[in-house]
Coordinates of C-alpha atoms in Angstrom, one line a residue:
M1233 CA 36.8 125.1 -50.4
P1234 CA 39.6 124.6 -47.9
S1235 CA 43.1 123.0 -49.5
K1236 CA 44.0 121.7 -45.9
G1237 CA 42.8 121.5 -42.5
W1238 CA 39.0 121.6 -41.4
R1239 CA 36.0 122.3 -43.6
S1240 CA 33.8 124.2 -41.1
L1241 CA 30.3 122.1 -41.3
E1242 CA 27.2 123.9 -41.3
G1243 CA 23.4 122.9 -40.7
I1244 CA 24.6 120.0 -37.8
S1245 CA 23.3 120.2 -34.8
G1246 CA 23.8 118.0 -30.9
S1247 CA 26.9 116.4 -30.7
F1248 CA 28.4 116.9 -34.0
S1249 CA 28.4 121.2 -33.5
I1250 CA 30.2 120.7 -30.7
I1251 CA 33.0 118.6 -32.4
N1252 CA 32.6 120.5 -35.1
R1253 CA 33.7 123.9 -33.3
M1254 CA 36.3 122.3 -31.7
M1255 CA 37.9 120.3 -35.3
D1256 CA 37.5 124.1 -36.7
S1257 CA 39.8 125.7 -33.4
I1258 CA 42.4 122.8 -33.1
S1259 CA 42.5 123.9 -37.4
H1260 CA 43.0 127.5 -36.9
K1261 CA 45.1 127.3 -33.6
Y1262 CA 47.3 124.6 -34.7
P1263 CA 47.3 124.5 -38.5
S1264 CA 49.5 121.4 -39.0
S1265 CA 47.9 119.3 -36.4
L1266 CA 45.6 117.6 -38.9
P1267 CA 46.3 115.8 -42.5
D1268 CA 46.7 117.7 -45.5
F1269 CA 44.2 115.0 -47.7
S1270 CA 44.3 117.4 -50.9
S1271 CA 46.6 115.8 -53.0
A1272 CA 45.3 112.0 -52.5
A1273 CA 43.8 110.5 -55.1
N1274 CA 42.5 107.7 -52.6
I1275 CA 41.7 107.2 -49.0
L1276 CA 41.7 104.5 -47.1
L1277 CA 39.7 104.5 -44.0
A1278 CA 39.5 102.1 -41.4
S1279 CA 37.3 101.7 -38.4
D1280 CA 37.2 99.5 -35.3
Y1281 CA 35.1 99.8 -32.1
S1282 CA 35.2 98.8 -28.7
G1283 CA 33.3 98.8 -25.4
E1284 CA 30.0 96.5 -25.9
H1285 CA 31.3 93.6 -23.8
P1286 CA 29.1 93.5 -20.1
G1287 CA 30.3 96.2 -17.8
A1288 CA 31.9 98.4 -19.8
T1289 CA 31.1 101.9 -19.5
Y1290 CA 31.6 103.5 -22.7
Q1291 CA 31.0 102.3 -25.9
V1292 CA 34.6 103.5 -28.2
L1293 CA 34.4 104.1 -32.1
S1294 CA 37.7 104.7 -34.1
F1295 CA 38.3 106.1 -37.3
L1296 CA 41.6 106.1 -39.5
L1297 CA 41.9 108.1 -42.3
A1298 CA 45.0 107.7 -44.7
D1299 CA 46.5 108.6 -48.5
L1300 CA 46.3 105.5 -49.5
S1301 CA 49.8 106.0 -51.7
K1302 CA 51.9 106.9 -48.9
C1303 CA 50.8 103.9 -46.2
G1304 CA 54.0 102.0 -48.6
H1305 CA 56.5 102.8 -45.6
W1306 CA 53.9 101.5 -42.3
N1307 CA 53.2 98.3 -44.8
D1308 CA 56.9 97.8 -45.1
E1309 CA 57.7 98.3 -41.3
R1310 CA 54.1 95.7 -41.1
I1311 CA 55.7 93.0 -43.1
K1312 CA 59.0 93.2 -40.9
L1313 CA 57.1 93.1 -37.8
R1314 CA 55.1 90.4 -38.8
E1315 CA 58.0 88.3 -39.7
Q1316 CA 59.7 88.4 -36.5
F1317 CA 57.4 88.7 -34.3
L1318 CA 54.3 87.0 -35.8
S1319 CA 55.4 84.5 -38.3
D1320 CA 52.7 82.3 -37.7
K1321 CA 50.1 85.1 -39.6
R1322 CA 47.9 85.7 -35.8
R1323 CA 45.6 88.5 -35.5
M1324 CA 47.1 91.2 -33.7
S1325 CA 44.8 91.5 -31.3
F1326 CA 44.3 93.9 -28.6
K1327 CA 41.9 91.5 -26.3
A1328 CA 44.6 88.6 -26.7
L1329 CA 47.7 90.6 -25.2
R1330 CA 48.1 87.6 -22.6
D1331 CA 49.7 86.0 -25.1
N1332 CA 53.6 86.8 -25.3
K1333 CA 54.2 87.0 -28.6
R1334 CA 51.6 89.7 -29.2
A1335 CA 52.8 91.4 -26.3
Q1336 CA 55.8 91.9 -27.1
A1337 CA 55.1 93.3 -30.8
L1338 CA 52.2 95.4 -29.6
P1339 CA 55.2 98.1 -29.1
Y1340 CA 57.3 97.9 -31.8
F1341 CA 53.0 97.8 -34.4
L1342 CA 52.0 100.9 -32.2
M1343 CA 55.7 102.9 -33.5
A1344 CA 55.0 101.5 -37.0
A1345 CA 51.5 103.2 -36.8
D1346 CA 53.2 106.6 -36.5
N1347 CA 54.0 106.4 -40.3
I1348 CA 50.4 106.3 -41.3
P1349 CA 50.6 109.5 -43.0
G1350 CA 46.7 110.4 -42.2
L1351 CA 45.0 110.8 -38.8
C1352 CA 43.2 108.7 -36.0
F1353 CA 39.9 109.7 -34.3
S1354 CA 38.2 108.2 -31.5
V1355 CA 35.2 108.9 -29.5
A1356 CA 33.8 107.3 -26.3
I1357 CA 30.1 107.5 -25.6
D1358 CA 28.5 107.1 -22.6
N1359 CA 26.9 103.3 -22.6
S1360 CA 24.4 105.2 -20.5
I1361 CA 23.2 106.9 -23.4
K1362 CA 21.1 104.1 -25.4
T1363 CA 20.3 106.2 -28.9
L1364 CA 21.8 109.6 -30.4
F1365 CA 18.8 110.1 -32.5
D1366 CA 15.4 110.9 -31.7
G1367 CA 12.7 108.5 -31.6
V1368 CA 12.6 104.8 -31.1
T1369 CA 15.2 103.9 -33.6
P1370 CA 17.1 106.2 -35.8
L1371 CA 15.5 104.9 -38.9
D1372 CA 12.3 105.1 -40.0
L1373 CA 11.3 101.2 -40.4
Q1374 CA 7.4 102.2 -41.2
N1375 CA 8.8 103.1 -44.0
P1376 CA 8.7 100.6 -46.8
E1377 CA 11.5 101.8 -48.1
F1378 CA 13.6 100.7 -45.7
E1379 CA 11.6 97.1 -45.2
E1380 CA 15.0 94.8 -45.2
F1381 CA 16.5 96.9 -42.1
R1382 CA 13.3 95.6 -39.7
T1383 CA 15.7 92.5 -39.2
W1384 CA 18.5 94.5 -37.5
S1385 CA 18.6 94.4 -33.1
K1386 CA 17.7 97.9 -31.6
N1387 CA 21.4 98.0 -31.0
A1388 CA 23.1 96.8 -34.5
L1389 CA 20.4 99.7 -36.1
E1390 CA 21.9 101.9 -33.1
K1391 CA 25.6 101.3 -33.5
S1392 CA 25.2 101.6 -37.7
F1393 CA 23.9 105.1 -37.4
R1394 CA 26.8 106.0 -35.2
V1395 CA 29.2 105.0 -37.1
V1396 CA 28.2 106.3 -40.4
H1397 CA 27.3 109.5 -38.6
F1398 CA 30.9 110.0 -37.6
L1399 CA 32.2 108.7 -40.4
S1400 CA 30.1 111.2 -42.9
F1401 CA 31.5 113.8 -40.2
L1402 CA 35.4 113.1 -40.7
I1403 CA 35.1 113.0 -44.7
A1404 CA 32.7 116.1 -45.1
G1405 CA 35.4 117.6 -42.7
L1406 CA 38.5 116.4 -43.9
L1407 CA 38.3 115.7 -47.7
Q1408 CA 37.9 116.7 -51.1
E1409 CA 35.0 116.4 -54.2
K1410 CA 36.6 113.3 -56.1
Q1411 CA 38.1 111.5 -54.2
N1412 CA 37.9 108.1 -54.0
I1413 CA 37.5 105.9 -50.6
L1414 CA 38.4 103.1 -49.9
W1415 CA 36.3 101.8 -46.3
F1416 CA 36.9 98.8 -44.0
T1417 CA 35.3 98.2 -41.2
D1418 CA 35.9 95.1 -38.5
E1419 CA 33.3 92.4 -39.2
D1420 CA 30.9 92.4 -36.2
S1421 CA 27.0 92.9 -36.0
I1422 CA 26.7 95.6 -38.2
A1423 CA 28.6 94.0 -41.5
A1424 CA 28.1 90.2 -40.7
N1425 CA 27.8 89.5 -43.7
D1426 CA 27.4 89.9 -47.2
S1427 CA 24.1 91.1 -47.3
R1428 CA 24.2 93.1 -43.9
L1429 CA 27.8 95.1 -45.5
I1430 CA 25.7 95.7 -48.5
Q1431 CA 22.7 97.5 -46.1
L1432 CA 25.0 99.6 -44.7
T1433 CA 26.8 100.8 -47.4
K1434 CA 23.2 102.1 -48.7
L1435 CA 23.2 103.8 -45.2
F1436 CA 26.2 105.3 -45.4
S1437 CA 24.9 106.9 -49.0
W1438 CA 22.1 108.5 -47.8
I1439 CA 23.1 109.6 -44.3
S1440 CA 26.3 111.4 -46.0
T1441 CA 23.9 113.5 -47.9
I1442 CA 23.4 115.3 -45.0
Y1443 CA 27.2 116.3 -44.5
L1444 CA 28.8 115.9 -48.1
T1445 CA 28.5 119.5 -49.8
F1446 CA 30.4 117.5 -52.9
D1447 CA 30.6 115.0 -54.9
L1448 CA 32.8 112.0 -53.6
G1449 CA 34.4 109.8 -56.7
N1450 CA 34.4 105.7 -55.7
L1451 CA 33.3 104.0 -52.3
R1452 CA 34.1 100.9 -51.9
C1453 CA 33.3 98.9 -48.7
G1454 CA 34.5 95.8 -47.0
T1455 CA 35.5 93.9 -44.0
T1456 CA 38.4 92.3 -42.2
K1457 CA 37.2 89.4 -44.0
S1458 CA 38.0 90.6 -47.2
D1459 CA 41.9 90.3 -46.4
D1460 CA 44.2 88.1 -48.9
G1461 CA 45.9 86.6 -46.4
S1462 CA 48.2 88.8 -45.6
R1463 CA 46.6 90.4 -42.3
M1464 CA 47.4 93.8 -43.9
I1465 CA 43.5 95.2 -43.8
E1466 CA 43.5 93.2 -40.2
D1467 CA 46.5 95.2 -39.0
V1468 CA 45.1 98.7 -40.4
C1469 CA 41.7 98.4 -38.3
R1470 CA 43.6 97.5 -35.2
N1471 CA 45.5 100.7 -35.9
T1472 CA 42.9 102.7 -35.3
R1473 CA 44.2 102.3 -31.4
S1474 CA 47.4 103.6 -32.4
R1475 CA 49.6 106.2 -30.2
R1476 CA 48.3 109.8 -32.0
W1477 CA 45.2 109.8 -32.1
L1478 CA 41.9 112.8 -31.4
Y1479 CA 39.7 111.3 -28.9
F1480 CA 36.5 113.3 -27.9
R1481 CA 34.0 111.5 -25.4
T1482 CA 30.1 111.9 -25.2
T1483 CA 28.3 111.9 -21.4
E1484 CA 25.5 113.9 -22.5
S1485 CA 22.5 113.1 -24.7
K1486 CA 22.3 115.4 -27.7
S1487 CA 20.0 113.4 -30.1
I1488 CA 19.8 114.2 -33.7
D1489 CA 17.1 113.8 -36.1
R1490 CA 16.0 110.4 -37.1
Y1491 CA 16.7 109.7 -40.6
T1492 CA 13.5 109.4 -43.1
R1493 CA 14.7 110.2 -46.2

């Protein structure tokens, strides 16, 4: 088991096999380009999504993985920037940059994000691709065990599977056994309420077994709604779009086996 870099994954197919080879190549050619999480006890993971509005060409899924114990410097800088630019606790929303205060704060927030010791990974999926999975839906909804997912829309179920597959893929390639994960996701269709968040966590527990060859520690999931008023969770989720990122674009449909458990 490597102490740092990318752990090449076996038994995966489609787009994930292609990205696995790319990550493996990056790790070997540029050993210091990927973070070393080997000493981290607790991993902060944030995810945010875009490209679902009418006319969007790509859906973009973004993930930030960081050593939680080393995020103190970023948080100190974040608090200072909020006091300077956003003292009224407004959200740092990329959709609202016509607001002068947000526009002024943006470059400083992005520079502060460079103090987060981790990896920002984004994948853009052509919106002409309706599914990355075999079958009409990625989950066998005829299975009584999955009855609670029958209320999900087709688009929400597809999105949740994309998110959880990429999340499991990154965890399997970068992390170590017994590490604890604190995952915060944007509060949207895949985590719209407490019930939906519980179901999303179940999906992760099932799908992650496809990728993981080791046991994780504890997994805790929350949304931006969990923020305590400091906007820390909001800000870390927005930092999935910081200046330094690994970006992959998927334009060809590479189907993934439907999960039937």
